[in-house]
Amino acid sequence: MQPKIYLAGGFKGGWHDKVSTSLSDNFTIFNPQKHNLDDVEKYTAWDLYHVDKCDILLGYMSSGNPSGYGLALEIGYAKAKNKLIILIDERSPKDENFSRYFAICHASSNIVLSSLDEAIDYLKTFTI
């Protein structure tokens, strides 16, 4: 059985596709970008259901993500469910004010990395 990864983070930048292309041979990918739901109650239920079903939450705070509120919710829920949380944070090094508030997500994560490529390489070690 393949490990399951939930992709948490903003929908812009094509990062979901990059992760899926790089890892889908060895992982089951839960990609919320693909559910095509617009109703907040429906997509929040979908997201949290799949966070519950995943083994690993890959959280991506890109430098262009305007808030990170959804990501913070998903990290908190994954923490409560004792999931492995791998966080990529590109925004905090560039925004000191944001970094102060986002520190709670760092503290809740098992691993904090600085780039998507670094996270993909790290995840590949899980298939050895």
PDB file of C-alpha atoms in Angstrom:
ATOM      1  CA  MET A   1       0.000   0.000   0.000  1.00  0.00           C
ATOM      2  CA  GLN A   2       1.342   3.405  -0.987  1.00  0.00           C
ATOM      3  CA  PRO A   3       1.696   6.189   1.585  1.00  0.00           C
ATOM      4  CA  LYS A   4      -0.933   8.905   1.154  1.00  0.00           C
ATOM      5  CA  ILE A   5      -0.028  12.596   0.926  1.00  0.00           C
ATOM      6  CA  TYR A   6      -2.459  15.495   1.310  1.00  0.00           C
ATOM      7  CA  LEU A   7      -1.389  18.690  -0.496  1.00  0.00           C
ATOM      8  CA  ALA A   8      -2.161  21.738   1.665  1.00  0.00           C
ATOM      9  CA  GLY A   9      -1.552  25.273   0.456  1.00  0.00           C
ATOM     10  CA  GLY A  10      -2.542  27.856  -2.114  1.00  0.00           C
ATOM     11  CA  PHE A  11      -3.873  26.911  -5.531  1.00  0.00           C
ATOM     12  CA  LYS A  12      -1.561  29.099  -7.638  1.00  0.00           C
ATOM     13  CA  GLY A  13       1.857  28.436  -9.082  1.00  0.00           C
ATOM     14  CA  GLY A  14       1.456  24.902 -10.407  1.00  0.00           C
ATOM     15  CA  TRP A  15       3.059  23.292  -7.361  1.00  0.00           C
ATOM     16  CA  HIS A  16       0.327  20.634  -7.032  1.00  0.00           C
ATOM     17  CA  ASP A  17       1.142  19.330 -10.506  1.00  0.00           C
ATOM     18  CA  LYS A  18       4.881  19.339  -9.825  1.00  0.00           C
ATOM     19  CA  VAL A  19       4.418  17.261  -6.652  1.00  0.00           C
ATOM     20  CA  SER A  20       1.965  14.902  -8.341  1.00  0.00           C
ATOM     21  CA  THR A  21       4.251  14.369 -11.341  1.00  0.00           C
ATOM     22  CA  SER A  22       7.283  13.786  -9.106  1.00  0.00           C
ATOM     23  CA  LEU A  23       5.672  11.483  -6.536  1.00  0.00           C
ATOM     24  CA  SER A  24       2.519   9.826  -7.897  1.00  0.00           C
ATOM     25  CA  ASP A  25       4.332   6.601  -8.845  1.00  0.00           C
ATOM     26  CA  ASN A  26       5.093   5.902  -5.180  1.00  0.00           C
ATOM     27  CA  PHE A  27       2.407   7.827  -3.287  1.00  0.00           C
ATOM     28  CA  THR A  28      -1.337   8.324  -3.391  1.00  0.00           C
ATOM     29  CA  ILE A  29      -1.861  12.071  -3.725  1.00  0.00           C
ATOM     30  CA  PHE A  30      -4.917  13.843  -2.283  1.00  0.00           C
ATOM     31  CA  ASN A  31      -5.044  17.076  -4.281  1.00  0.00           C
ATOM     32  CA  PRO A  32      -7.766  19.536  -3.206  1.00  0.00           C
ATOM     33  CA  GLN A  33      -7.193  21.490  -6.389  1.00  0.00           C
ATOM     34  CA  LYS A  34      -8.975  18.657  -8.227  1.00  0.00           C
ATOM     35  CA  HIS A  35     -12.234  18.495  -6.241  1.00  0.00           C
ATOM     36  CA  ASN A  36     -13.852  21.399  -8.160  1.00  0.00           C
ATOM     37  CA  LEU A  37     -15.998  22.422  -5.189  1.00  0.00           C
ATOM     38  CA  ASP A  38     -16.939  26.070  -4.641  1.00  0.00           C
ATOM     39  CA  ASP A  39     -19.127  25.863  -1.547  1.00  0.00           C
ATOM     40  CA  VAL A  40     -17.007  26.537   1.560  1.00  0.00           C
ATOM     41  CA  GLU A  41     -18.788  23.901   3.671  1.00  0.00           C
ATOM     42  CA  LYS A  42     -18.370  21.245   0.993  1.00  0.00           C
ATOM     43  CA  TYR A  43     -14.716  21.873   0.222  1.00  0.00           C
ATOM     44  CA  THR A  44     -13.790  22.209   3.895  1.00  0.00           C
ATOM     45  CA  ALA A  45     -15.450  18.838   4.603  1.00  0.00           C
ATOM     46  CA  TRP A  46     -13.596  17.317   1.602  1.00  0.00           C
ATOM     47  CA  ASP A  47     -10.283  18.772   2.749  1.00  0.00           C
ATOM     48  CA  LEU A  48     -10.558  17.627   6.362  1.00  0.00           C
ATOM     49  CA  TYR A  49     -11.796  14.167   5.328  1.00  0.00           C
ATOM     50  CA  HIS A  50      -8.672  13.720   3.205  1.00  0.00           C
ATOM     51  CA  VAL A  51      -6.360  15.155   5.866  1.00  0.00           C
ATOM     52  CA  ASP A  52      -7.839  12.489   8.147  1.00  0.00           C
ATOM     53  CA  LYS A  53      -7.115   9.766   5.547  1.00  0.00           C
ATOM     54  CA  CYS A  54      -3.553  10.836   4.690  1.00  0.00           C
ATOM     55  CA  ASP A  55      -0.298   9.633   6.208  1.00  0.00           C
ATOM     56  CA  ILE A  56       1.614  12.809   5.409  1.00  0.00           C
ATOM     57  CA  LEU A  57       0.444  16.395   5.085  1.00  0.00           C
ATOM     58  CA  LEU A  58       2.648  18.408   2.747  1.00  0.00           C
ATOM     59  CA  GLY A  59       2.013  22.063   3.518  1.00  0.00           C
ATOM     60  CA  TYR A  60       3.273  24.732   1.138  1.00  0.00           C
ATOM     61  CA  MET A  61       3.349  28.378   2.165  1.00  0.00           C
ATOM     62  CA  SER A  62       4.508  29.964  -1.061  1.00  0.00           C
ATOM     63  CA  SER A  63       5.883  33.469  -1.038  1.00  0.00           C
ATOM     64  CA  GLY A  64       2.787  34.569  -2.982  1.00  0.00           C
ATOM     65  CA  ASN A  65       0.154  33.041  -0.706  1.00  0.00           C
ATOM     66  CA  PRO A  66      -1.856  36.027   0.619  1.00  0.00           C
ATOM     67  CA  SER A  67      -2.956  34.538   3.952  1.00  0.00           C
ATOM     68  CA  GLY A  68      -2.315  30.882   4.706  1.00  0.00           C
ATOM     69  CA  TYR A  69      -5.492  30.581   6.796  1.00  0.00           C
ATOM     70  CA  GLY A  70      -6.637  27.373   5.104  1.00  0.00           C
ATOM     71  CA  LEU A  71      -3.139  25.924   5.388  1.00  0.00           C
ATOM     72  CA  ALA A  72      -3.044  26.771   9.096  1.00  0.00           C
ATOM     73  CA  LEU A  73      -6.385  25.009   9.634  1.00  0.00           C
ATOM     74  CA  GLU A  74      -5.176  21.907   7.805  1.00  0.00           C
ATOM     75  CA  ILE A  75      -1.883  21.836   9.733  1.00  0.00           C
ATOM     76  CA  GLY A  76      -3.734  22.162  13.045  1.00  0.00           C
ATOM     77  CA  TYR A  77      -6.151  19.376  12.127  1.00  0.00           C
ATOM     78  CA  ALA A  78      -3.291  17.149  10.941  1.00  0.00           C
ATOM     79  CA  LYS A  79      -1.436  17.817  14.199  1.00  0.00           C
ATOM     80  CA  ALA A  80      -4.507  16.800  16.207  1.00  0.00           C
ATOM     81  CA  LYS A  81      -4.713  13.606  14.132  1.00  0.00           C
ATOM     82  CA  ASN A  82      -1.013  12.855  14.730  1.00  0.00           C
ATOM     83  CA  LYS A  83      -0.079  13.035  11.037  1.00  0.00           C
ATOM     84  CA  LEU A  84       3.439  13.605   9.788  1.00  0.00           C
ATOM     85  CA  ILE A  85       3.539  17.266   8.755  1.00  0.00           C
ATOM     86  CA  ILE A  86       6.136  18.514   6.302  1.00  0.00           C
ATOM     87  CA  LEU A  87       5.959  22.287   5.886  1.00  0.00           C
ATOM     88  CA  ILE A  88       7.603  24.351   3.187  1.00  0.00           C
ATOM     89  CA  ASP A  89       7.766  28.020   4.156  1.00  0.00           C
ATOM     90  CA  GLU A  90       8.956  30.467   1.526  1.00  0.00           C
ATOM     91  CA  ARG A  91       7.127  33.493   2.939  1.00  0.00           C
ATOM     92  CA  SER A  92       8.417  33.838   6.512  1.00  0.00           C
ATOM     93  CA  PRO A  93      12.046  34.601   5.550  1.00  0.00           C
ATOM     94  CA  LYS A  94      10.764  37.533   3.462  1.00  0.00           C
ATOM     95  CA  ASP A  95       8.093  38.857   5.854  1.00  0.00           C
ATOM     96  CA  GLU A  96       9.054  39.323   9.501  1.00  0.00           C
ATOM     97  CA  ASN A  97       5.548  40.271  10.613  1.00  0.00           C
ATOM     98  CA  PHE A  98       4.003  37.225   8.925  1.00  0.00           C
ATOM     99  CA  SER A  99       6.752  35.025  10.388  1.00  0.00           C
ATOM    100  CA  ARG A 100       5.746  35.935  13.956  1.00  0.00           C
ATOM    101  CA  TYR A 101       2.176  34.764  13.407  1.00  0.00           C
ATOM    102  CA  PHE A 102       3.036  31.756  11.239  1.00  0.00           C
ATOM    103  CA  ALA A 103       5.455  30.419  13.870  1.00  0.00           C
ATOM    104  CA  ILE A 104       2.582  28.371  15.321  1.00  0.00           C
ATOM    105  CA  CYS A 105       2.524  26.378  12.076  1.00  0.00           C
ATOM    106  CA  HIS A 106       6.281  25.805  12.322  1.00  0.00           C
ATOM    107  CA  ALA A 107       5.883  24.567  15.894  1.00  0.00           C
ATOM    108  CA  SER A 108       3.093  22.197  14.827  1.00  0.00           C
ATOM    109  CA  SER A 109       5.089  20.694  11.948  1.00  0.00           C
ATOM    110  CA  ASN A 110       7.518  17.793  12.163  1.00  0.00           C
ATOM    111  CA  ILE A 111       9.832  19.106   9.446  1.00  0.00           C
ATOM    112  CA  VAL A 112      10.147  22.657   8.078  1.00  0.00           C
ATOM    113  CA  LEU A 113      11.899  23.091   4.739  1.00  0.00           C
ATOM    114  CA  SER A 114      12.627  26.113   2.590  1.00  0.00           C
ATOM    115  CA  SER A 115      11.783  24.881  -0.921  1.00  0.00           C
ATOM    116  CA  LEU A 116       9.418  22.625  -2.807  1.00  0.00           C
ATOM    117  CA  ASP A 117      12.295  20.769  -4.448  1.00  0.00           C
ATOM    118  CA  GLU A 118      13.818  20.044  -1.046  1.00  0.00           C
ATOM    119  CA  ALA A 119      10.474  18.626   0.144  1.00  0.00           C
ATOM    120  CA  ILE A 120      10.062  16.445  -2.951  1.00  0.00           C
ATOM    121  CA  ASP A 121      13.579  15.055  -2.504  1.00  0.00           C
ATOM    122  CA  TYR A 122      12.869  14.384   1.175  1.00  0.00           C
ATOM    123  CA  LEU A 123       9.590  12.618   0.401  1.00  0.00           C
ATOM    124  CA  LYS A 124      11.344  10.365  -2.101  1.00  0.00           C
ATOM    125  CA  THR A 125      13.362   8.934   0.810  1.00  0.00           C
ATOM    126  CA  PHE A 126      10.149   7.420   2.170  1.00  0.00           C
ATOM    127  CA  THR A 127      10.044   4.957  -0.719  1.00  0.00           C
ATOM    128  CA  ILE A 128      13.473   3.388  -0.196  1.00  0.00           C
TER     129      ILE A 128
END
